[in-house]
CSV table of C-alpha atoms and ligand atoms in Angstrom, one decimal:
chain,number,residue,atom,x,y,z
Q,1,UNK,CA,121.0,94.5,-41.4
Q,2,UNK,CA,122.7,92.3,-38.9
Q,3,UNK,CA,126.0,93.4,-37.8
Q,4,UNK,CA,127.5,90.3,-40.0
Q,5,UNK,CA,125.4,91.2,-42.8
Q,6,UNK,CA,126.3,94.8,-42.5
Q,7,UNK,CA,130.0,94.2,-42.3
Q,8,UNK,CA,129.9,92.1,-45.4
Q,9,UNK,CA,128.2,94.5,-47.3
Q,10,UNK,CA,130.8,97.2,-46.5
Q,11,UNK,CA,133.4,94.9,-47.2
Q,12,UNK,CA,132.3,94.4,-50.7
Q,13,UNK,CA,131.8,98.2,-51.2
Q,14,UNK,CA,135.5,98.8,-49.7
Q,15,UNK,CA,137.0,96.3,-52.1
Q,16,UNK,CA,135.0,98.0,-55.0
Q,17,UNK,CA,136.0,101.5,-53.8
Q,18,UNK,CA,139.9,100.4,-53.5
Q,19,UNK,CA,139.3,98.9,-57.6
Q,20,UNK,CA,137.8,101.9,-58.6
Q,21,UNK,CA,139.3,104.9,-56.6
Q,22,UNK,CA,142.9,106.3,-57.6
Q,23,UNK,CA,145.7,104.9,-55.3
Q,24,UNK,CA,145.9,108.4,-53.7
Q,25,UNK,CA,142.5,107.7,-52.1
Q,26,UNK,CA,143.3,104.4,-50.5
Q,27,UNK,CA,145.0,105.5,-47.3
Q,28,UNK,CA,141.5,107.4,-46.5
Q,29,UNK,CA,139.4,104.3,-47.6
Q,30,UNK,CA,141.2,101.6,-45.3
Q,31,UNK,CA,140.7,103.0,-42.1
Q,32,UNK,CA,136.8,103.7,-42.6
Q,33,UNK,CA,134.8,101.5,-40.4
Q,34,UNK,CA,131.1,100.9,-40.8
Q,35,UNK,CA,128.5,101.8,-38.3
Q,36,UNK,CA,125.1,102.1,-39.8
Q,37,UNK,CA,123.0,101.6,-42.9
Q,38,UNK,CA,119.6,102.8,-43.5
Q,39,UNK,CA,117.4,103.0,-46.6
Q,40,UNK,CA,120.5,103.2,-48.9
Q,41,UNK,CA,122.4,105.7,-46.4
Q,42,UNK,CA,125.4,104.1,-45.4
Q,43,UNK,CA,127.4,105.6,-42.3
Q,44,UNK,CA,131.0,105.2,-41.9
Q,45,UNK,CA,133.4,106.6,-39.3
Q,46,UNK,CA,137.0,107.7,-39.6
Q,47,UNK,CA,139.6,108.7,-37.1
Q,48,UNK,CA,141.1,111.1,-39.8
Q,49,UNK,CA,139.8,114.4,-40.2
Q,50,UNK,CA,141.7,115.1,-43.4
Q,51,UNK,CA,140.5,111.6,-44.8
Q,52,UNK,CA,136.7,112.5,-44.3
Q,53,UNK,CA,137.1,116.0,-46.0
Q,54,UNK,CA,139.1,114.8,-49.1
Q,55,UNK,CA,136.7,111.9,-49.6
Q,56,UNK,CA,133.7,114.2,-49.3
Q,57,UNK,CA,135.6,116.8,-51.6
Q,58,UNK,CA,137.0,114.3,-54.5
Q,59,UNK,CA,135.2,111.1,-54.4
Q,60,UNK,CA,131.8,111.7,-53.2
Q,61,UNK,CA,129.7,110.8,-56.2
Q,62,UNK,CA,132.0,107.8,-56.9
Q,63,UNK,CA,131.6,106.3,-53.5
Q,64,UNK,CA,127.7,107.0,-53.5
Q,65,UNK,CA,127.6,105.3,-57.0
Q,66,UNK,CA,129.2,102.3,-55.6
Q,67,UNK,CA,126.8,102.1,-52.7
Q,68,UNK,CA,124.0,102.1,-55.2
Q,69,UNK,CA,125.5,99.1,-57.3
Q,70,UNK,CA,125.7,97.0,-54.2
Q,71,UNK,CA,122.3,98.5,-52.4
Q,72,UNK,CA,120.1,98.5,-55.5
Q,73,UNK,CA,118.5,101.7,-53.8
Q,74,UNK,CA,118.6,104.9,-56.2
Q,75,UNK,CA,118.7,107.0,-53.1
Q,76,UNK,CA,122.0,106.0,-51.8
Q,77,UNK,CA,124.1,108.1,-49.8
Q,78,UNK,CA,127.0,108.4,-47.7
Q,79,UNK,CA,127.7,109.9,-44.4
Q,80,UNK,CA,131.4,110.1,-43.4
Q,81,UNK,CA,131.5,110.9,-39.5
Q,82,UNK,CA,134.7,112.1,-37.8
Q,83,UNK,CA,135.2,110.3,-34.3
Q,84,UNK,CA,138.3,109.3,-33.3
Q,85,UNK,CA,137.2,107.2,-30.5
Q,86,UNK,CA,134.3,105.8,-31.9
Q,87,UNK,CA,136.5,104.6,-35.0
Q,88,UNK,CA,138.7,102.8,-32.9
Q,89,UNK,CA,136.2,100.9,-31.1
Q,90,UNK,CA,134.3,100.1,-34.0
Q,91,UNK,CA,137.7,98.8,-35.5
Q,92,UNK,CA,138.1,96.5,-32.7
Q,93,UNK,CA,134.3,95.2,-32.9
Q,94,UNK,CA,134.8,94.7,-36.8
Q,95,UNK,CA,138.1,92.7,-36.1
Q,96,UNK,CA,136.3,90.6,-33.7
Q,97,UNK,CA,133.6,89.9,-36.3
Q,98,UNK,CA,136.0,89.2,-38.8
Q,99,UNK,CA,138.1,86.8,-36.6
Q,100,UNK,CA,134.8,84.9,-35.6
Q,101,UNK,CA,134.0,84.4,-39.3
Q,102,UNK,CA,137.5,83.0,-39.9
Q,103,UNK,CA,137.3,80.5,-37.0
Q,104,UNK,CA,133.8,79.5,-38.3
Q,105,UNK,CA,135.4,78.9,-41.7
Q,106,UNK,CA,138.2,76.8,-40.0
Q,107,UNK,CA,135.7,74.7,-37.9
Q,108,UNK,CA,133.5,73.9,-41.1
Q,109,UNK,CA,136.9,72.9,-42.8
Q,110,UNK,CA,137.8,70.8,-40.0
Q,111,UNK,CA,134.4,69.0,-40.1
Q,112,UNK,CA,134.8,68.6,-43.9
Q,113,UNK,CA,138.1,66.9,-43.2
Q,114,UNK,CA,136.7,64.8,-40.6
Q,115,UNK,CA,133.8,63.2,-43.0
Q,116,UNK,CA,136.1,62.8,-45.7
Q,117,UNK,CA,138.5,61.0,-43.9
Q,118,UNK,CA,136.1,58.8,-42.0
Q,119,UNK,CA,134.6,57.6,-45.2
Q,120,UNK,CA,138.1,57.4,-46.9
Q,121,UNK,CA,139.5,55.4,-43.9
Q,122,UNK,CA,136.6,53.4,-43.5
Q,123,UNK,CA,136.2,53.9,-39.9
Q,124,UNK,CA,133.1,52.7,-38.0
Q,125,UNK,CA,131.4,55.3,-35.9
Q,126,UNK,CA,130.4,53.1,-33.2
Q,127,UNK,CA,134.0,51.7,-32.7
Q,128,UNK,CA,135.3,54.6,-30.4
Q,129,UNK,CA,137.0,54.4,-27.1
Q,130,UNK,CA,133.9,56.3,-25.2
Q,131,UNK,CA,131.9,52.9,-26.3
Q,132,UNK,CA,134.3,50.2,-25.3
Q,133,UNK,CA,133.6,49.0,-21.6
Q,134,UNK,CA,136.9,48.2,-19.9
Q,135,UNK,CA,137.1,45.3,-17.3
Q,136,UNK,CA,140.0,43.3,-16.2
Q,137,UNK,CA,140.7,41.2,-19.0
Q,138,UNK,CA,140.9,44.3,-21.7
Q,139,UNK,CA,142.0,47.1,-19.4
Q,140,UNK,CA,145.8,46.8,-20.6
Q,141,UNK,CA,145.1,46.7,-24.1
Q,142,UNK,CA,142.8,49.7,-23.8
Q,143,UNK,CA,145.5,51.6,-22.0
Q,144,UNK,CA,148.0,50.9,-24.4
Q,145,UNK,CA,145.7,51.8,-27.7
Q,146,UNK,CA,144.8,55.1,-25.9
Q,147,UNK,CA,148.6,55.6,-25.4
Q,148,UNK,CA,149.0,55.0,-29.0
Q,149,UNK,CA,146.4,57.3,-29.9
Q,150,UNK,CA,147.7,60.0,-27.6
Q,151,UNK,CA,151.3,59.6,-28.8
Q,152,UNK,CA,151.5,57.9,-32.3
Q,153,UNK,CA,155.0,56.3,-33.3
Q,154,UNK,CA,156.3,57.5,-29.8
Q,155,UNK,CA,155.6,54.6,-27.4
Q,156,UNK,CA,154.7,51.2,-28.8
Q,157,UNK,CA,155.4,50.6,-32.5
Q,158,UNK,CA,154.2,48.7,-34.1
Q,159,UNK,CA,151.2,47.7,-31.8
Q,160,UNK,CA,149.9,44.2,-32.4
Q,161,UNK,CA,146.5,43.4,-30.6
Q,162,UNK,CA,145.6,39.8,-31.0
Q,163,UNK,CA,143.1,37.5,-29.6
Q,164,UNK,CA,140.0,35.4,-30.6
Q,165,UNK,CA,137.2,36.5,-32.7
Q,166,UNK,CA,134.7,38.8,-31.3
Q,167,UNK,CA,136.6,40.3,-28.6
Q,168,UNK,CA,137.1,44.1,-29.6
Q,169,UNK,CA,140.3,44.1,-31.8
Q,170,UNK,CA,138.7,45.9,-34.5
Q,171,UNK,CA,136.9,48.1,-32.0
Q,172,UNK,CA,140.0,49.0,-30.2
Q,173,UNK,CA,142.1,49.6,-33.5
Q,174,UNK,CA,139.3,51.8,-34.9
Q,175,UNK,CA,139.2,53.9,-31.9
Q,176,UNK,CA,142.6,54.9,-32.1
Q,177,UNK,CA,141.7,56.1,-35.5
Q,178,UNK,CA,138.8,58.1,-34.1
Q,179,UNK,CA,140.7,59.5,-31.5
Q,180,UNK,CA,143.2,60.9,-34.0
Q,181,UNK,CA,140.6,62.1,-36.4
Q,182,UNK,CA,139.0,64.5,-33.6
Q,183,UNK,CA,142.1,65.2,-31.5
Q,184,UNK,CA,144.5,65.9,-34.1
Q,185,UNK,CA,142.8,66.3,-37.5
Q,186,UNK,CA,146.2,67.1,-39.4
Q,187,UNK,CA,147.1,63.7,-39.2
Q,188,UNK,CA,146.1,61.0,-41.9
Q,189,UNK,CA,144.6,57.8,-40.8
Q,190,UNK,CA,144.3,54.8,-43.1
Q,191,UNK,CA,142.3,51.7,-41.9
Q,192,UNK,CA,142.6,48.6,-44.2
Q,193,UNK,CA,141.5,45.0,-43.9
Q,194,UNK,CA,144.5,42.7,-44.7
Q,195,UNK,CA,142.1,41.2,-47.5
Q,196,UNK,CA,141.4,44.5,-49.0
Q,197,UNK,CA,145.1,45.5,-48.9
Q,198,UNK,CA,146.2,42.3,-50.7
Q,199,UNK,CA,143.4,42.6,-53.4
Q,200,UNK,CA,144.4,46.0,-54.1
Q,201,UNK,CA,148.0,44.9,-54.5
Q,202,UNK,CA,147.4,42.1,-56.7
Q,203,UNK,CA,145.0,44.4,-58.9
Q,204,UNK,CA,147.7,47.2,-59.3
Q,205,UNK,CA,150.7,44.9,-59.7
Q,206,UNK,CA,149.0,42.9,-62.5
Q,207,UNK,CA,151.3,43.5,-65.6
Q,208,UNK,CA,149.9,45.9,-67.8
Q,209,UNK,CA,151.2,49.2,-69.4
Q,210,UNK,CA,150.4,51.2,-66.3
Q,211,UNK,CA,151.7,48.7,-63.9
Q,212,UNK,CA,154.6,51.4,-62.7
Q,213,UNK,CA,152.0,54.2,-62.4
Q,214,UNK,CA,149.5,51.8,-60.7
Q,215,UNK,CA,152.1,50.6,-58.2
Q,216,UNK,CA,153.3,54.2,-57.5
Q,217,UNK,CA,149.6,55.2,-56.7
Q,218,UNK,CA,149.5,52.0,-54.4
Q,219,UNK,CA,152.5,52.9,-52.5
Q,220,UNK,CA,151.3,56.4,-52.2
Q,221,UNK,CA,148.2,55.4,-50.7
Q,222,UNK,CA,149.4,53.1,-47.9
Q,223,UNK,CA,152.7,54.9,-46.9
Q,224,UNK,CA,151.5,58.6,-47.5
Q,225,UNK,CA,150.0,58.6,-44.2
Q,226,UNK,CA,150.5,59.0,-40.5
Q,227,UNK,CA,148.8,56.0,-38.9
Q,228,UNK,CA,147.9,52.8,-40.4
Q,229,UNK,CA,145.4,50.3,-39.3
Q,230,UNK,CA,145.8,46.9,-40.7
Q,231,UNK,CA,142.9,44.4,-39.5
Q,232,UNK,CA,143.3,40.7,-39.4
Q,233,UNK,CA,146.8,40.3,-40.7
Q,234,UNK,CA,146.2,36.4,-40.5
Q,235,UNK,CA,144.5,36.6,-43.8
Q,236,UNK,CA,147.9,37.7,-45.4
Q,237,UNK,CA,148.4,35.6,-48.7
Q,238,UNK,CA,151.5,33.5,-48.8
Q,239,UNK,CA,152.7,34.8,-52.2
Q,240,UNK,CA,156.2,36.1,-51.9
Q,241,UNK,CA,155.1,39.1,-53.9
Q,242,UNK,CA,152.6,40.3,-51.4
Q,243,UNK,CA,154.7,39.5,-48.4
Q,244,UNK,CA,157.7,41.6,-49.6
Q,245,UNK,CA,155.2,44.3,-50.7
Q,246,UNK,CA,153.7,44.5,-47.0
Q,247,UNK,CA,157.5,44.5,-46.1
Q,248,UNK,CA,157.8,47.4,-47.9
Q,249,UNK,CA,154.8,49.1,-46.7
Q,250,UNK,CA,156.0,48.4,-43.2
Q,251,UNK,CA,159.4,49.6,-43.4
Q,252,UNK,CA,158.8,52.7,-45.4
Q,253,UNK,CA,156.0,54.0,-42.6
Q,254,UNK,CA,158.6,52.8,-40.0
Q,255,UNK,CA,161.3,54.5,-41.1
Q,256,UNK,CA,159.5,57.8,-41.4
Q,257,UNK,CA,158.3,57.6,-37.8
Q,258,UNK,CA,154.8,56.5,-38.7
Q,259,UNK,CA,152.3,54.7,-36.4
Q,260,UNK,CA,151.4,50.9,-37.4
Q,261,UNK,CA,149.0,49.0,-35.5
Q,262,UNK,CA,148.0,45.3,-36.4
Q,263,UNK,CA,145.5,43.0,-35.4
Q,264,UNK,CA,145.4,39.0,-35.5
Q,265,UNK,CA,143.6,36.3,-34.0
Q,266,UNK,CA,146.9,34.8,-33.1
Q,267,UNK,CA,150.7,35.7,-32.3
Q,268,UNK,CA,152.9,36.4,-35.3
Q,269,UNK,CA,154.8,33.0,-34.8
Q,270,UNK,CA,151.6,31.2,-35.2
Q,271,UNK,CA,150.6,32.6,-38.7
Q,272,UNK,CA,151.9,29.9,-40.8
Q,273,UNK,CA,151.9,32.1,-44.0
Q,274,UNK,CA,154.0,34.9,-42.5
Q,275,UNK,CA,157.9,35.2,-43.5
Q,276,UNK,CA,160.4,35.3,-40.8
Q,277,UNK,CA,161.2,38.9,-41.8
Q,278,UNK,CA,157.5,40.1,-41.3
Q,279,UNK,CA,157.0,38.0,-38.2
Q,280,UNK,CA,160.2,39.8,-36.4
Q,281,UNK,CA,158.8,43.2,-37.7
Q,282,UNK,CA,155.6,42.6,-36.1
Q,283,UNK,CA,157.0,41.4,-32.6
Q,284,UNK,CA,159.3,44.7,-32.3
Q,285,UNK,CA,156.9,46.7,-30.6
Q,286,UNK,CA,154.2,45.7,-28.1
Q,287,UNK,CA,152.0,42.5,-28.5
Q,288,UNK,CA,148.8,42.9,-26.4
Q,289,UNK,CA,146.3,40.0,-25.9
Q,290,UNK,CA,142.5,40.4,-25.6
Q,291,UNK,CA,140.6,37.5,-23.7
Q,292,UNK,CA,137.0,37.1,-23.0
Q,293,UNK,CA,135.8,39.6,-20.6
Q,294,UNK,CA,134.6,38.5,-17.2
Q,295,UNK,CA,130.9,38.5,-16.1
Q,296,UNK,CA,130.6,42.1,-14.6
Q,297,UNK,CA,132.0,43.6,-18.1
Q,298,UNK,CA,129.8,41.4,-20.1
Q,299,UNK,CA,127.0,42.7,-18.0
Q,300,UNK,CA,128.0,46.1,-18.8
Q,301,UNK,CA,128.4,45.8,-22.1
Q,302,UNK,CA,125.0,44.8,-22.8
Q,303,UNK,CA,123.6,47.3,-20.2
Q,304,UNK,CA,125.3,49.7,-22.4
Q,305,UNK,CA,123.7,48.5,-25.5
Q,306,UNK,CA,120.3,48.5,-23.7
Q,307,UNK,CA,120.8,52.0,-22.3
Q,308,UNK,CA,122.1,53.5,-25.5
Q,309,UNK,CA,118.9,52.3,-27.1
Q,310,UNK,CA,116.6,53.4,-24.3
Q,311,UNK,CA,115.4,49.8,-23.5
Q,312,UNK,CA,114.1,48.6,-20.4
Q,313,UNK,CA,115.3,45.5,-18.7
Q,314,UNK,CA,115.6,43.6,-15.9
Q,315,UNK,CA,118.9,42.8,-13.9
Q,316,UNK,CA,118.6,39.0,-14.1
Q,317,UNK,CA,118.3,39.2,-17.9
Q,318,UNK,CA,121.3,41.0,-18.4
Q,319,UNK,CA,123.2,38.5,-15.9
Q,320,UNK,CA,121.4,35.3,-17.8
Q,321,UNK,CA,122.6,36.5,-21.3
Q,322,UNK,CA,126.0,37.4,-20.0
Q,323,UNK,CA,126.5,34.1,-18.2
Q,324,UNK,CA,125.5,32.3,-21.5
Q,325,UNK,CA,127.8,34.0,-23.5
Q,326,UNK,CA,131.0,34.2,-22.4
Q,327,UNK,CA,133.6,33.8,-25.2
Q,328,UNK,CA,132.6,36.1,-27.8
Q,329,UNK,CA,131.4,39.9,-27.6
Q,330,UNK,CA,129.9,39.9,-31.0
Q,331,UNK,CA,127.9,36.8,-29.9
Q,332,UNK,CA,126.8,38.3,-26.6
Q,333,UNK,CA,125.6,41.6,-28.3
Q,334,UNK,CA,124.1,39.3,-30.9
Q,335,UNK,CA,122.0,37.4,-28.0
Q,336,UNK,CA,120.9,40.4,-26.4
Q,337,UNK,CA,119.7,42.1,-29.6
Q,338,UNK,CA,117.7,39.0,-30.6
Q,339,UNK,CA,116.0,38.9,-26.9
Q,340,UNK,CA,115.3,42.7,-27.2
Q,341,UNK,CA,114.0,42.5,-30.7
Q,342,UNK,CA,111.8,39.7,-29.4
Q,343,UNK,CA,110.6,41.9,-26.7
Q,344,UNK,CA,109.5,44.7,-28.5
Q,345,UNK,CA,107.8,42.4,-31.1
Q,346,UNK,CA,105.8,40.4,-28.5
Q,347,UNK,CA,105.4,43.6,-26.2
Q,348,UNK,CA,107.0,41.6,-23.4
Q,349,UNK,CA,109.3,42.8,-20.7
Q,350,UNK,CA,113.0,41.8,-21.2
Q,351,UNK,CA,113.6,39.8,-18.4
Q,352,UNK,CA,115.0,36.3,-17.6
Q,353,UNK,CA,112.0,34.2,-18.5
Q,354,UNK,CA,111.9,35.8,-22.2
Q,355,UNK,CA,115.7,35.5,-22.5
Q,356,UNK,CA,115.4,31.9,-21.4
Q,357,UNK,CA,112.7,31.2,-24.0
Q,358,UNK,CA,114.4,33.1,-26.7
Q,359,UNK,CA,118.0,31.9,-26.0
Q,360,UNK,CA,117.2,28.3,-25.3
Q,361,UNK,CA,115.5,27.4,-28.3
Q,362,UNK,CA,118.4,29.1,-30.0
Q,363,UNK,CA,121.3,27.0,-28.5
Q,364,UNK,CA,119.6,23.9,-27.8
Q,365,UNK,CA,120.6,22.0,-24.6
Q,366,UNK,CA,123.9,20.3,-24.4
Q,367,UNK,CA,124.0,17.2,-22.0
Q,368,UNK,CA,124.9,18.7,-18.7
Q,369,UNK,CA,128.1,17.6,-17.0
Q,370,UNK,CA,129.4,17.6,-13.4
Q,371,UNK,CA,132.2,19.9,-14.8
Q,372,UNK,CA,129.7,22.2,-16.9
Q,373,UNK,CA,127.8,22.7,-13.6
Q,374,UNK,CA,130.9,23.5,-11.7
Q,375,UNK,CA,132.2,26.0,-14.3
Q,376,UNK,CA,129.1,27.6,-14.4
Q,377,UNK,CA,128.8,27.9,-10.7
Q,378,UNK,CA,132.3,29.0,-10.6
Q,379,UNK,CA,131.6,31.8,-12.8
Q,380,UNK,CA,128.2,32.9,-11.3
Q,381,UNK,CA,130.0,33.5,-7.9
Q,382,UNK,CA,133.1,34.9,-9.5
Q,383,UNK,CA,135.7,32.3,-8.0
Q,384,UNK,CA,138.1,29.9,-9.7
Q,385,UNK,CA,137.0,26.7,-10.9
Q,386,UNK,CA,140.2,25.0,-9.5
Q,387,UNK,CA,139.5,26.5,-6.2
Q,388,UNK,CA,135.7,24.9,-6.3
Q,389,UNK,CA,137.6,21.7,-7.0
Q,390,UNK,CA,140.5,22.3,-4.4
Q,391,UNK,CA,140.4,22.7,-0.8
Q,392,UNK,CA,140.2,26.6,-0.3
Q,393,UNK,CA,138.0,27.6,2.6
Q,394,UNK,CA,136.9,31.1,1.9
Q,395,UNK,CA,133.1,31.5,2.4
Q,396,UNK,CA,132.2,32.2,-1.0
Q,397,UNK,CA,134.3,29.3,-2.3
Q,398,UNK,CA,132.8,27.1,0.1
Q,399,UNK,CA,129.4,28.2,-0.8
Q,400,UNK,CA,129.9,27.8,-4.3
Q,401,UNK,CA,131.3,24.2,-3.9
Q,402,UNK,CA,128.3,23.3,-1.9
Q,403,UNK,CA,126.0,24.4,-4.5
Q,404,UNK,CA,127.8,22.8,-7.5
Q,405,UNK,CA,127.9,19.5,-5.6
Q,406,UNK,CA,124.1,19.9,-4.8
Q,407,UNK,CA,123.2,20.6,-8.4
Q,408,UNK,CA,125.7,17.8,-9.7
Q,409,UNK,CA,123.5,15.5,-7.8
Q,410,UNK,CA,120.3,16.9,-8.4
Q,411,UNK,CA,120.9,17.4,-12.2
Q,412,UNK,CA,122.9,14.7,-13.5
Q,413,UNK,CA,121.9,12.3,-11.0
Q,414,UNK,CA,125.2,10.6,-10.7
Q,415,UNK,CA,126.2,8.7,-7.6
Q,416,UNK,CA,128.1,10.5,-4.9
Q,417,UNK,CA,131.2,8.5,-5.5
Q,418,UNK,CA,131.4,9.8,-8.9
Q,419,UNK,CA,131.0,13.3,-7.9
Q,420,UNK,CA,133.3,12.7,-5.2
Q,421,UNK,CA,135.9,11.5,-7.9
Q,422,UNK,CA,135.6,14.8,-9.9
Q,423,UNK,CA,136.1,17.0,-6.6
Q,424,UNK,CA,138.6,15.0,-5.3
Q,425,UNK,CA,137.0,14.4,-2.0
Q,426,UNK,CA,135.6,11.5,0.0
Q,427,UNK,CA,131.9,10.6,-0.8
Q,428,UNK,CA,130.9,11.5,2.7
Q,429,UNK,CA,132.0,15.0,2.3
Q,430,UNK,CA,129.8,15.3,-1.0
Q,431,UNK,CA,126.9,13.9,0.6
Q,432,UNK,CA,127.3,16.2,3.7
Q,433,UNK,CA,127.7,19.2,1.1
Q,434,UNK,CA,124.4,18.1,-0.7
Q,435,UNK,CA,122.3,17.5,2.3
Q,436,UNK,CA,123.3,21.0,3.8
Q,437,UNK,CA,122.0,23.0,0.7
Q,438,UNK,CA,119.0,20.8,0.5
Q,439,UNK,CA,118.0,21.7,4.0
Q,440,UNK,CA,118.8,25.5,3.6
Q,441,UNK,CA,117.0,26.0,0.2
Q,442,UNK,CA,113.8,26.3,1.8
Q,443,UNK,CA,114.8,28.7,4.5
Q,444,UNK,CA,117.0,31.1,2.4
Q,445,UNK,CA,115.4,33.1,-0.3
Q,446,UNK,CA,118.8,34.7,-1.8
Q,447,UNK,CA,120.0,30.9,-2.1
Q,448,UNK,CA,117.0,29.6,-3.9
Q,449,UNK,CA,117.0,32.7,-6.1
Q,450,UNK,CA,120.7,31.9,-7.1
Q,451,UNK,CA,120.0,28.2,-7.6
Q,452,UNK,CA,117.0,29.2,-10.1
Q,453,UNK,CA,119.7,31.6,-12.1
Q,454,UNK,CA,122.3,28.8,-12.1
Q,455,UNK,CA,119.7,26.4,-13.5
Q,456,UNK,CA,118.3,28.6,-16.0
Q,457,UNK,CA,122.0,29.2,-17.2
Q,458,UNK,CA,122.5,25.5,-17.4
Q,459,UNK,CA,118.9,25.3,-19.5
Q,460,UNK,CA,117.6,22.8,-16.9
Q,461,UNK,CA,114.3,24.4,-16.1
V,1,ADP,P1,137.4,41.4,-33.3
V,1,ADP,O1,138.0,42.2,-34.4
V,1,ADP,O2,138.0,41.0,-32.3
V,1,ADP,O3,136.9,40.1,-33.9
V,1,ADP,P2,135.2,43.5,-32.9
V,1,ADP,O4,136.0,44.5,-32.5
V,1,ADP,O5,134.6,43.5,-34.2
V,1,ADP,O6,136.1,42.0,-32.7
V,1,ADP,O7,134.2,43.4,-31.6
V,1,ADP,C1,132.9,42.7,-31.8
V,1,ADP,C2,131.7,43.5,-31.3
V,1,ADP,O8,132.0,43.4,-29.9
V,1,ADP,C3,131.8,45.1,-31.8
V,1,ADP,O9,130.4,45.3,-32.0
V,1,ADP,C4,132.4,45.5,-30.6
V,1,ADP,O10,132.0,47.0,-30.7
V,1,ADP,C5,131.8,44.7,-29.4
V,1,ADP,N1,132.7,44.7,-28.3
V,1,ADP,C6,134.1,44.0,-28.2
V,1,ADP,N2,134.5,44.4,-27.1
V,1,ADP,C7,133.8,45.5,-26.4
V,1,ADP,C8,133.9,46.1,-25.2
V,1,ADP,N3,134.9,45.8,-24.2
V,1,ADP,N4,133.1,47.1,-25.1
V,1,ADP,C9,132.3,47.3,-25.8
V,1,ADP,N5,132.0,46.6,-26.9
V,1,ADP,C10,132.8,45.8,-27.0
V,2,MG,MG1,138.0,42.4,-36.3
């Protein structure tokens, strides 16, 4: 028998003995420690000499019967050894096993809670902090969300996360939920889309004989929690009753010191349906904005996607996709998935040529303007558009400006005067810039490469 098994076997016999033997024998039974079992013969050790003798003398038969009952072995027997030191060390050993069993049970319980909560609170397993790529434009929101997760209702309450679609609001919000579930499993988290909350309220408040009971259930569901995550509050209904219910939910949670996290595609003031009372409540804590990630962050986001899926890719493919999808991470991910699916289906490498082919046919070619070229070049070099159009003299800015001017002429075929107007410069300056790049191109490989990449983004190759 394994140690654990033996221990359990003995525990069963022991409890049975406590049942069947008179109370006077209990003080001798309790300290018995099991040390072995072989073919029906159970060996126990005691530190009490008197205990050993009394059990042998008065209860031997009963003990053997009990062992027989649990072992199913007709030749069962009991050997009681007196050994003070052995008894002590066995006791320690058995306590350890007991503790381990208890710990395992607790762990199992925690895992069970977790999976219950996860499905009950509607969280998407991908939306964790670890899977959120942090860059300049989302660093603050990320840190604030993390602070809220670490100290719910202590710092920023409510936390109001806003920004355009596809920038990671739901992801960050649910990350707070996951963090809590894993690190503080005693806290109850509820994630709800505003739409679901509204529908739930409407169906429960409908007049019926059970309305009172239904509403009390509804209230419990949304206020008997420690952290509420309300997604896309811009979809709140303008009906008065819905508003006052939301206010009620908010106030009862807030007054109990519970954390409230809300997302929206705009600030509270710009949600026309929102009452002034709710608006001022939502503005009470901290409002953080998510803006589109910069190029490097966008590249890292799809790189992570590729790595998580063990996909091979070329650097220029990532850059190409990231340059083309700069406003919405969901679309960025969608574009990457499309290219990688295509690569897999056609057994081709995931490189810039494939990306160009797949995505070009999807987005179609807009007419490329001088302004569009300047924007893309600015982003490609990581400089500000206004610097390119201005007089800044840094090396990077100058290079970007020259290339943008060169491409403007080459791609749009507009006159130097028109291009000069856009750049607010003399047309001779524009001509000079254009000629400079034209001469350098055949001589510098990295310049040629950059121009090719930019042209690919502009879909003019
Ligand atoms: P929103 O709620 O703002 O519309 P989501 O949270 O649904 O946006 O994000 C859209 C998709 O983009 C999700 O798959 C999300 O995981 C992903 N995403 C957004 N921002 C990031 C980021 N910084 N790092 C990794 N994935 C991101
Ligand atoms: Mg969302």
